[in-house]
XYZ file of C-alpha atoms in Angstrom:
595
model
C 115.614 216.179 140.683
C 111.705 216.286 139.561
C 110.435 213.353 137.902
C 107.049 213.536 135.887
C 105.652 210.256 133.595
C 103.001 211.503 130.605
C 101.102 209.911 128.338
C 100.274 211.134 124.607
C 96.733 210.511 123.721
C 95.368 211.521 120.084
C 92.677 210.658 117.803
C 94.540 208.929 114.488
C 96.709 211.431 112.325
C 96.420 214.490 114.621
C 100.002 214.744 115.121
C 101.137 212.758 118.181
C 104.169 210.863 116.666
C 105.899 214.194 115.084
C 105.000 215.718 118.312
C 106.875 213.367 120.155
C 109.545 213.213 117.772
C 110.245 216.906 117.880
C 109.533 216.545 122.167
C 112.732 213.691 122.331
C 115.229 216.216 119.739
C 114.791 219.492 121.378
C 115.216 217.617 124.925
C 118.712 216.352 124.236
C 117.538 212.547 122.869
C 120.235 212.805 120.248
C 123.904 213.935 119.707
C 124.241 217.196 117.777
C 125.823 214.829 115.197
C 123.137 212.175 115.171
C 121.321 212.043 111.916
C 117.516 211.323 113.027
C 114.857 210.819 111.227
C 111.110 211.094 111.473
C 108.431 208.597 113.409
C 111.408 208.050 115.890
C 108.667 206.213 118.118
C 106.813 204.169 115.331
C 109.604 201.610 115.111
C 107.616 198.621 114.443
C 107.530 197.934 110.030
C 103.257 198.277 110.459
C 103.240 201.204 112.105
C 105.438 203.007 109.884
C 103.344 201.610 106.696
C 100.134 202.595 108.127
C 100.958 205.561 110.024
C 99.524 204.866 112.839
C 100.600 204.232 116.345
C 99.864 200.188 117.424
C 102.007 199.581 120.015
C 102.855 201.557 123.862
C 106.550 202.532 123.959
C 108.149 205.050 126.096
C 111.221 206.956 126.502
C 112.909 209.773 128.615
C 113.999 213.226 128.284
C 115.792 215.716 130.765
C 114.266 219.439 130.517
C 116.601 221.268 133.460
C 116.137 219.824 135.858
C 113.063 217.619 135.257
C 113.199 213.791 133.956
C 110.350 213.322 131.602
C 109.510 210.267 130.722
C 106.934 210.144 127.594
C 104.267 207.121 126.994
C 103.404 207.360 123.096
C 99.928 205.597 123.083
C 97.693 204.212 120.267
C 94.862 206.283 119.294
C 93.198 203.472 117.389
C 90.309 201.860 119.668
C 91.057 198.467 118.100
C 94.521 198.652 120.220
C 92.913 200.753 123.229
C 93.971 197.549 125.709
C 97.573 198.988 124.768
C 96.025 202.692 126.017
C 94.033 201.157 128.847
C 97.431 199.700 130.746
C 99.551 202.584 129.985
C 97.179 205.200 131.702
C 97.733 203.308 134.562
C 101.010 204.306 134.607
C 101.271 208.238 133.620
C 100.681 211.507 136.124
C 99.409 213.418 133.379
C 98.546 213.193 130.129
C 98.958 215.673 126.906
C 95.583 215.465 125.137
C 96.271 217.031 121.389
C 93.884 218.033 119.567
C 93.503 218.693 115.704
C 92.598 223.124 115.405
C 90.216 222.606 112.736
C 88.394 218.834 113.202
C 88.699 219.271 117.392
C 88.530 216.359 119.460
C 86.897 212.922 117.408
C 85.989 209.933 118.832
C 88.754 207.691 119.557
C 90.279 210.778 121.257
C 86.805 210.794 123.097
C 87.852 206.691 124.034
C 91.022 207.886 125.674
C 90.568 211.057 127.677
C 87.049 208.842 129.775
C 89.733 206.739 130.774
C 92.466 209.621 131.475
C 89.676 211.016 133.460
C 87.777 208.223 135.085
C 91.375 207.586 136.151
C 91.855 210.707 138.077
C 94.829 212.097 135.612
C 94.593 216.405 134.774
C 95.114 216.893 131.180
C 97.630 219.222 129.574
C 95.584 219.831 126.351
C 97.391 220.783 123.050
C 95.833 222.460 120.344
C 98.142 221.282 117.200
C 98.034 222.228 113.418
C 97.578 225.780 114.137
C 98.947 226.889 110.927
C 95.952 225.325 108.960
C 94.276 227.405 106.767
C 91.151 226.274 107.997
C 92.260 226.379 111.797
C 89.757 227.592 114.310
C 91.583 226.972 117.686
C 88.445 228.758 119.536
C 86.170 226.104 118.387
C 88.895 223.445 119.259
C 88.538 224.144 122.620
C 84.916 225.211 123.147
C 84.657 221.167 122.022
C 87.348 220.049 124.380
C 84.964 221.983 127.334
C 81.927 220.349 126.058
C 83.770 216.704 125.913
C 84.828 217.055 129.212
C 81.707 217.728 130.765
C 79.842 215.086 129.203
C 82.643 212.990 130.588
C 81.838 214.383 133.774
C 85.099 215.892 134.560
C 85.668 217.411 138.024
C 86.431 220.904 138.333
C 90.504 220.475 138.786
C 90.270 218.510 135.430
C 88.350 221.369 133.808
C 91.220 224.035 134.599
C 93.396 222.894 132.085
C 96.467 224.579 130.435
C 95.841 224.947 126.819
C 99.005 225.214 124.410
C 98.720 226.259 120.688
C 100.952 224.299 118.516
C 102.799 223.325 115.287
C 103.978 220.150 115.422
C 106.005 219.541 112.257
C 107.725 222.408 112.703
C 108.388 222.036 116.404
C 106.779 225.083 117.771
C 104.948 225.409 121.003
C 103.365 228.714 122.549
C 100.949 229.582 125.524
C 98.840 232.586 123.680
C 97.967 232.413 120.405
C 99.801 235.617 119.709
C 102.639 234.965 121.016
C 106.549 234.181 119.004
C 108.020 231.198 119.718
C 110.392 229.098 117.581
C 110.503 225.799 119.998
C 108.407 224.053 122.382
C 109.569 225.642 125.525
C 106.438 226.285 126.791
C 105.284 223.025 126.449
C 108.161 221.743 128.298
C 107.596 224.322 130.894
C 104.119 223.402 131.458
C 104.897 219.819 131.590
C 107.959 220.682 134.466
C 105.191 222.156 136.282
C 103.594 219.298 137.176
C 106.221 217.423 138.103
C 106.986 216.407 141.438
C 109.904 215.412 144.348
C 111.017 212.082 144.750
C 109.571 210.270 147.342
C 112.040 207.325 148.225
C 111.032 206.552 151.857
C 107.871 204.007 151.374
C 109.038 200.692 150.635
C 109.578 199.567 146.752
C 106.591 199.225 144.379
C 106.852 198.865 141.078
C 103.760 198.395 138.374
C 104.372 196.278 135.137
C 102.736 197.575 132.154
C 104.715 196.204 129.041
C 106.993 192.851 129.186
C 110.466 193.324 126.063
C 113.047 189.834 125.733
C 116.619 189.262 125.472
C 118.350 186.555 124.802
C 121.237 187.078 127.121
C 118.298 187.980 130.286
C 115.360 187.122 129.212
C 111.741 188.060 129.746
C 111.908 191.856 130.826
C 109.043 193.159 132.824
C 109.060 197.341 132.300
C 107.351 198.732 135.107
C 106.664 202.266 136.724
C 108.371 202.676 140.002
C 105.234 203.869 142.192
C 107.415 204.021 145.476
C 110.680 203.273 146.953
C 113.638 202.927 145.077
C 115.682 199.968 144.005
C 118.962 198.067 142.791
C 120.725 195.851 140.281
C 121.265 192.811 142.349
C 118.581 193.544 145.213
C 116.511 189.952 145.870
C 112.484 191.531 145.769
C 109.229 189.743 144.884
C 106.824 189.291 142.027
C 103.188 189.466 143.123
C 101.301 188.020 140.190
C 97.486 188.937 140.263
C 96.331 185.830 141.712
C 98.223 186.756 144.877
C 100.642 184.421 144.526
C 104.382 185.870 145.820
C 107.895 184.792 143.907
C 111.145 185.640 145.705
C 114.142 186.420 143.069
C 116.857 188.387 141.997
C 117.335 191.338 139.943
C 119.867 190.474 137.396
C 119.627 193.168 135.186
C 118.537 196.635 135.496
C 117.448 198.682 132.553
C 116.933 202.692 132.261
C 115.555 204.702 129.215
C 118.052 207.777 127.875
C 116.134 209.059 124.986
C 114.547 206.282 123.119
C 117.891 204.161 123.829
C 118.114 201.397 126.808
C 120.885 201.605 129.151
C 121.913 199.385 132.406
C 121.775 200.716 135.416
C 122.973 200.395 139.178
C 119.686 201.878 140.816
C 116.234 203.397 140.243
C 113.991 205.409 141.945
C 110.290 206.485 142.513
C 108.940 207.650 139.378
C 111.883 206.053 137.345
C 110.565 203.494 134.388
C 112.366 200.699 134.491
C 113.073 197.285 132.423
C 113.435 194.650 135.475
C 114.989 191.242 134.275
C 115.318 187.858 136.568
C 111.832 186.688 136.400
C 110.512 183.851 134.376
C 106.889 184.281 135.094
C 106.452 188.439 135.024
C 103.688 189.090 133.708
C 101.488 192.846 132.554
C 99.877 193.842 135.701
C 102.206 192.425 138.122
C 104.158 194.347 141.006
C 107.655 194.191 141.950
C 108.056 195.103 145.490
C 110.193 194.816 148.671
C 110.965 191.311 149.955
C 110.603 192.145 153.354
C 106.874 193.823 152.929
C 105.304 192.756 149.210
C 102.705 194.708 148.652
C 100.614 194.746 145.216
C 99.391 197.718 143.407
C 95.938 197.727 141.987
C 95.296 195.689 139.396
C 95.225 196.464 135.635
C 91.588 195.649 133.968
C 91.273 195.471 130.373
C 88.198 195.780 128.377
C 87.226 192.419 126.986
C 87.188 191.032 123.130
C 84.558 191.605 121.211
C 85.599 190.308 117.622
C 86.817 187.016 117.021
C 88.075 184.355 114.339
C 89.332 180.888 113.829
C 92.925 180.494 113.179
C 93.519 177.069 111.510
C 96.374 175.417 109.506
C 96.703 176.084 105.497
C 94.741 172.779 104.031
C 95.011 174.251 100.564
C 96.691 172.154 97.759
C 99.321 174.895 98.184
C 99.834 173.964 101.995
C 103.456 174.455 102.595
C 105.184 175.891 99.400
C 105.740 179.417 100.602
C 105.658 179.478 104.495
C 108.131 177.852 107.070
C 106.241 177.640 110.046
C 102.550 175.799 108.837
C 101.759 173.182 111.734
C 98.844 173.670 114.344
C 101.629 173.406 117.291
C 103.693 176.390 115.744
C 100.647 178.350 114.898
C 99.559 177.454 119.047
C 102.914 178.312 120.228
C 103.188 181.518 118.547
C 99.764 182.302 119.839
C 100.490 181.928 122.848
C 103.415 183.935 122.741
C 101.719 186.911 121.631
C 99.110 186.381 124.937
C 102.226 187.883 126.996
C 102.185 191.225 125.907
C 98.924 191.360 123.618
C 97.083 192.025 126.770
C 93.642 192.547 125.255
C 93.806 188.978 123.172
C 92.086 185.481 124.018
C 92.821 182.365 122.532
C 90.770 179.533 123.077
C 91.265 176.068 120.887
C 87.878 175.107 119.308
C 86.382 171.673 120.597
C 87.123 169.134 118.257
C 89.515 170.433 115.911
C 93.158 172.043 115.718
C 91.790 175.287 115.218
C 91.837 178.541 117.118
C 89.290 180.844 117.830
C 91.349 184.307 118.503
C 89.386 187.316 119.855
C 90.310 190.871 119.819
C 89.087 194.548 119.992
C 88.551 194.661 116.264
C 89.304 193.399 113.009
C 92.256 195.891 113.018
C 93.675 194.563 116.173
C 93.053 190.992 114.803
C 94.229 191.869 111.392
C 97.892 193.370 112.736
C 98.495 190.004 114.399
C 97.804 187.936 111.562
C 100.107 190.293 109.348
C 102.844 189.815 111.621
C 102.635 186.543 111.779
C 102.896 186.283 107.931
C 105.765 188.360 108.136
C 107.617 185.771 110.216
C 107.015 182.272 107.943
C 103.544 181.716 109.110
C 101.454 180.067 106.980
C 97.587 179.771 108.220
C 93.779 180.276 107.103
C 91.479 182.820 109.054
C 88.002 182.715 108.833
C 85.471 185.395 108.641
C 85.432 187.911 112.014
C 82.755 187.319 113.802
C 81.370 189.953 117.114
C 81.197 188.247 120.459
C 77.664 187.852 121.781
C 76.851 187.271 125.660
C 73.948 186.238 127.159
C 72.343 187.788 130.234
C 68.720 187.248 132.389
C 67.903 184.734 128.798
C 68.462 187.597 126.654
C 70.633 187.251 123.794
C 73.113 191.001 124.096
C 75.651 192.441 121.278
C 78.933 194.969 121.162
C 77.190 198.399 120.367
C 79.702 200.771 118.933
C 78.972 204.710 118.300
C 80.307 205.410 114.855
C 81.285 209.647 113.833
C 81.132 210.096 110.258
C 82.228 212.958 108.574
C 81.428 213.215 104.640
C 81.398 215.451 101.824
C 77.863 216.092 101.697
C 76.338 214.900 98.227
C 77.669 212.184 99.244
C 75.976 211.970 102.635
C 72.484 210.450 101.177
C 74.520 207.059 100.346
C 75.931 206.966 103.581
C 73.024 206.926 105.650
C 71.124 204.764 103.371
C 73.976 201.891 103.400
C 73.987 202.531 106.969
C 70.225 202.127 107.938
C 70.232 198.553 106.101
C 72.902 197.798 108.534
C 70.359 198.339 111.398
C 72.428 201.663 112.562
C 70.588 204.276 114.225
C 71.230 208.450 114.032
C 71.853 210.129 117.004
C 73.155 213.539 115.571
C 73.312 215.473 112.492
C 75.283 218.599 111.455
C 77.103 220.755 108.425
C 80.281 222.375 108.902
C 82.323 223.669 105.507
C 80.359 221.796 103.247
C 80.781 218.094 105.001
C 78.152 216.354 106.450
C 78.756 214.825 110.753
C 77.046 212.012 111.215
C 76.656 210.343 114.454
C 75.118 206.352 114.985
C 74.764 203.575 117.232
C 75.358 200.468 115.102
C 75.728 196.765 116.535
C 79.488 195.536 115.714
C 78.238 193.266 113.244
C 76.833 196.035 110.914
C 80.636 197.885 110.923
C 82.188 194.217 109.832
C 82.780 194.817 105.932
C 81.706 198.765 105.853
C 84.907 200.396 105.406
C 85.886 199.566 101.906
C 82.103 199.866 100.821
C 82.280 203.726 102.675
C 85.889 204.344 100.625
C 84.020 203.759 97.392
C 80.819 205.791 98.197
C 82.624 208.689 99.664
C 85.282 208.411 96.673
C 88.006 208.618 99.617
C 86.904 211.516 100.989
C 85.030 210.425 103.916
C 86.564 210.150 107.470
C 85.015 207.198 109.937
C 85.731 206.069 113.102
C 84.055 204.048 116.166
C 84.317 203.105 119.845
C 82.822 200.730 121.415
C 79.864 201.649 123.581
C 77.837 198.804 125.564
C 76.530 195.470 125.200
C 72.738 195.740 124.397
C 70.072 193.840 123.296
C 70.136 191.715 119.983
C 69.036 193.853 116.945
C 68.327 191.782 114.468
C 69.520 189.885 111.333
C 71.610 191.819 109.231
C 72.055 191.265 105.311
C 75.518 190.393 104.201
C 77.185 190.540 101.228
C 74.945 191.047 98.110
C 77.310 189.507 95.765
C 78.476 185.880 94.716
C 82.335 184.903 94.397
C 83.722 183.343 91.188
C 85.016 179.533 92.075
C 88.057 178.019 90.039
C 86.688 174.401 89.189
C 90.259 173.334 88.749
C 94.276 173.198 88.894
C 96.907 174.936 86.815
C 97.510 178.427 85.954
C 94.617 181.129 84.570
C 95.018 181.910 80.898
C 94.187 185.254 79.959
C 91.935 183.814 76.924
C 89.760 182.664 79.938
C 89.894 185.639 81.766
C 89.286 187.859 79.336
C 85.893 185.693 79.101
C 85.151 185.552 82.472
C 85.720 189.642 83.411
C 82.287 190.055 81.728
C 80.653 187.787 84.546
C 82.520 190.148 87.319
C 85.292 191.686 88.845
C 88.562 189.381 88.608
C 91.092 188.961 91.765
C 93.609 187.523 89.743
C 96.136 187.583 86.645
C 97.169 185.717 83.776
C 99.584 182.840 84.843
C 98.558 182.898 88.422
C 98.209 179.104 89.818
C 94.707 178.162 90.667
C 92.961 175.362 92.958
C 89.723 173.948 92.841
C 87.940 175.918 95.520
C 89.973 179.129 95.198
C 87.956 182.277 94.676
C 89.396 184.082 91.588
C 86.459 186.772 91.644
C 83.352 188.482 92.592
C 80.593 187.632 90.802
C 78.096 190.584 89.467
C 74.913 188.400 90.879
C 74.094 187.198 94.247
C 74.940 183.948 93.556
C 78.723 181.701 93.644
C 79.295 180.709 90.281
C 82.112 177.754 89.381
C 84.049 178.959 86.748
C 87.587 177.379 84.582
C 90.107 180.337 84.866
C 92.862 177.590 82.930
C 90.457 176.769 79.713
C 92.675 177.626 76.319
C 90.979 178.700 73.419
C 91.230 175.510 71.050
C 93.312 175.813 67.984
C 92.155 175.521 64.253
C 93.189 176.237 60.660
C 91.476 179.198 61.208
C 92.208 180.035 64.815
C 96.224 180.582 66.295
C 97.419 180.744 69.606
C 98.849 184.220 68.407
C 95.774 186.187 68.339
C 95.603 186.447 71.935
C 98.153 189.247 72.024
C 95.078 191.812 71.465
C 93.017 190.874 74.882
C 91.877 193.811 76.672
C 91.805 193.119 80.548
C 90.616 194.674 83.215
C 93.608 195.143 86.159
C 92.768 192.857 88.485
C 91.092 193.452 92.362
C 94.278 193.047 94.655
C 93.059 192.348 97.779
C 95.095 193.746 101.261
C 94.365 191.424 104.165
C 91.917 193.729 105.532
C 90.216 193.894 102.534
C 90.004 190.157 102.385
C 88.815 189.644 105.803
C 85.898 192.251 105.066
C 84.984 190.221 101.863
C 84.720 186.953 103.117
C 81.449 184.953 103.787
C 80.856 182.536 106.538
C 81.634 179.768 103.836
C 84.974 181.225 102.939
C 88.371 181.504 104.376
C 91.250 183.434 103.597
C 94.744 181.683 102.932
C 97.614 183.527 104.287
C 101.508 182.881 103.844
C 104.031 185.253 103.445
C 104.137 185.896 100.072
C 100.258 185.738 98.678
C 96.739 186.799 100.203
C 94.033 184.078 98.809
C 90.490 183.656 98.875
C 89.016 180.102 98.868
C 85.833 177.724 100.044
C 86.189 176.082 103.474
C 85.025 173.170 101.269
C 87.074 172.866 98.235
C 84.966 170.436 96.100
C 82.147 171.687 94.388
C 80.543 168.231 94.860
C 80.596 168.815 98.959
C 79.861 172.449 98.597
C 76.455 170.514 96.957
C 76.074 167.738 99.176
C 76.288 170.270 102.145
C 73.573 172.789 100.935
């Protein structure tokens, strides 16, 4: 029996998940009675909302008589620790790419490591069907990334298969009929290999999973040897240090389904259960003979922010879990498998700073946390800066921008203020591509300002690049925020005052604090406000007469949104039920005193 391990690496909405999907039904994942739906892979509640990919999970499929076991990867950079681990894991990886936008940059993120790594990429050409497909193109780009990657000349001899994802069709020539993905699966059997069980057992960990009957479960890639439910092995952790144990439970993958098992074998994936302390990056390997396998590096943080307890005069009323300790605890549980996370407690305080790969990366934690009975205030994200030789560096990140182009003049101007620098410039079916360097700090609170000059139309992504040196002070937001100057719940006789200063964040009868931000302001500066004044009653005036207000629907912000918005003043409160804006200082009198 063959045995082949391959990871699927795709820029955002190219088609990777329906690929997969349609890769586990036609190889046998499912009875012929089992009703299956779509995003089979994108099981966690965030990934299905956002359509995206955030987390590594794998399963296995039998094509004759190869086992294929599939790695569906992120293709957001924000989670590319997630990619970075995996890699380290596959023998090959499929590399789609969209027919008509070709390879963009987060793909771009992805294959340097596939290659830098050694790995041959299968490349798939997806979305054929298109009406503005050109496959040709597709692949001239694929060439040209792959040089400039400096791919060797094995790497560069790739198989190239034309595809339709959705509709589960695969085919080697352009030309040629096909009705299923057979020749995908072909190509992929290929490359598969014997199983080599002589060499003593090695197995890497690249994901950790929990149970409550066994445990912490390290899943691992078994890089030689074989192995059994029961056998006493060792735990190398990557300090060196060696712990003798047992294997008390043994876990296979049939499909996207777990499954206990008596034995494994080279090239197997396994979930190995009996160890405490496993870790991502550790090896399993024979008692007798332990041996590590080469380490796993991730890339560092380079975005952080400061995780403290709600201190709002609403602390408590809609969260369950609101100290410091469960807020550190849960932290710190999310450090075992959020592999490119720090957490560091700031001096002095019960806070947190938390540092990630991106406000996205930062952003998904903080919205599962909500979604669990957290309760907690974030401040604003901040980049990471290092210093080297006395010379103060920042994350660079090269940002691709493609925009319809009357739109493009906007985009470029926004962008120079925000100390970003062209490298490229072309036209292609009446968009504008736009390529920058920009330091991290000029990306923090673009994307919702690029939404509203490209009207929704614009597509923008990043990857980080390099530390370099310090560019500069860069001008935040131009607006001011409209402060509540009191308690008790907004009256839409004040509101309906107070929309003419600005755009309004909230409704009529939502509860207030003193503090809370209910608004942007249309000047530059903050501006206390009373969202709870009545309009006072007279002979001539009744409380009736309010029924003809006109408002304006209110600015609901998402979390993202919020953490974009936010000044270095400003945090936002987060519980499980409501997304607020507020003033680290609450009183206007200390906001005073402090300036």
């Amino acid at each position: 029996m063959k045995n082949i391990t391959i990871g699927v690496i795709a820029h955002v909405d190219h088609g990777k998940t329906t690929l997969v999907d349609q890769l586990l039904k036609q190889g046998g994942a499912f009875a012929a009675h089992q009703e299956v739906g779509n995003l089979i892979m994108d099981s966690n509640d965030q990934e299905k909302e956002r359509g995206i990919t955030i987390y590594a999970k794998n399963c296995s499929i039998k094509h004759n008589e190869t086992i294929i076991n599939i790695v569906d990867t992120p293709g957001h950079a924000d989670f590319s620790s997630e990619v970075e681990r995996v890699l380290r894991v596959v023998d090959t990886v499929l590399l789609l790419v969209d027919a008509q936008e070709g390879p963009m940059p987060q793909t771009r993120f992805v294959t340097q490591k596939a290659i830098e790594l050694g790995l041959k990429p299968i490349v798939v050409i997806n979305k054929i069907d298109k009406p503005a497909a050109d496959p040709k193109s597709a692949i001239d780009k694929v060439y040209e990334l792959f040089i400039e990657l400096d791919a060797s000349e094995e790497q560069l001899d790739f198989p190239i298969i034309y595809a339709i994802a959705k509709e589960g069709i695969a085919k080697k020539e352009l030309e040629d009929q096909s009705n299923n993905l057979n020749p995908l699966f072909d190509t992929i059997s290929e490359r598969a290999t014997e199983k080599d069980i002589s060499k003593p057992f090695q197995a890497l960990v690249y994901a950790l999973d929990y149970s409550e009957y066994s445990g912490r479960i390290g899943i691992a890639k078994i890089v030689n040897g074989k192995v059994s439910k029961g056998e006493n092995i060792s735990l190398i952790q990557q300090n060196g240090e060696v712990q003798n144990g047992k294997i008390s439970k043994l876990i296979k993958f049939q499909g996207n389904q777990q499954i206990d098992a008596d034995s494994a074998e080279n090239g197997d994936i396994v979930g190995i259960a009996g160890f405490k302390d496993v870790t991502i990056g550790t090896t399993f390997a024979n008692q007798s003979n332990p041996k590590a396998l080469p380490i796993i590096e991730i890339g560092k943080p380079t975005v952080s922010m400061v995780f403290s307890t709600n201190t709002s005069p609403f602390a408590g009323k809609e969260g369950k879990n609101v100290t410091s300790r469960t807020i550190y605890e849960r932290l710190q549980k999310e450090l075992e498998t959020n592999v490119g996370l720090k957490v560091e407690q700031v001096e002095g305080s019960e806070s947190y700073r938390v540092s990630g790969r991106g406000e996205l990366h930062l952003a998904v934690l903080i919205e599962t946390m909500r979604r669990e009975g957290f309760e907690l205030s974030v401040s604003k994200p901040n980049v990471i800066f290092r210093e080297e030789n006395g010379q103060k560096l920042e994350p660079i990140e090269s940002l691709f921008i493609s925009v319809p182009t009357e739109y493009s003049g906007t985009v470029i101007e926004k962008l120079n203020k925000r100390k970003a620098e062209m490298q490229n410039m072309g036209n292609k079916n009446n968009f504008t591509e736009l390529e920058f360097i920009i330091p991290t700090r000029g990306l923090i609170g673009y994307n919702s300002e690029f939404i509203y000059d490209t009207h929704g139309e614009g597509i923008i992504s990043h990857i980080f690049k390099e530390y370099a040196p310090y560019k500069g002070s860069i001008s935040g937001r131009t607006n001011g925020v409209l402060i509540s100057q009191c308690a008790g719940k907004a009256l839409g006789y004040a509101l309906n005052n107070l929309q003419e200063r600005g755009t309004l964040f909230i409704k009529p009868a939502t509860d207030v604090y003193e503090g809370m931000i209910i608004g942007k302001n249309a000047r530059n500066e903050d501006l206390v406000v009373n969202p709870t004044k009545g309009k006072q009653l007279t002979n001539m005036r009744a409380s009736g007469n309010d029924d003809g207000l006109q408002l304006e629907p209110p600015l609901i912000m998402t979390l993202e949104q919020a953490l974009e918005f936010i000044d270095d003043d400003e945090l936002v409160e987060v519980t499980p039920s409501s997304i607020r804006l507020r003033k680290k200082l609450l009183s206007e009198n200390e906001r005073k005193r402090v300036k």
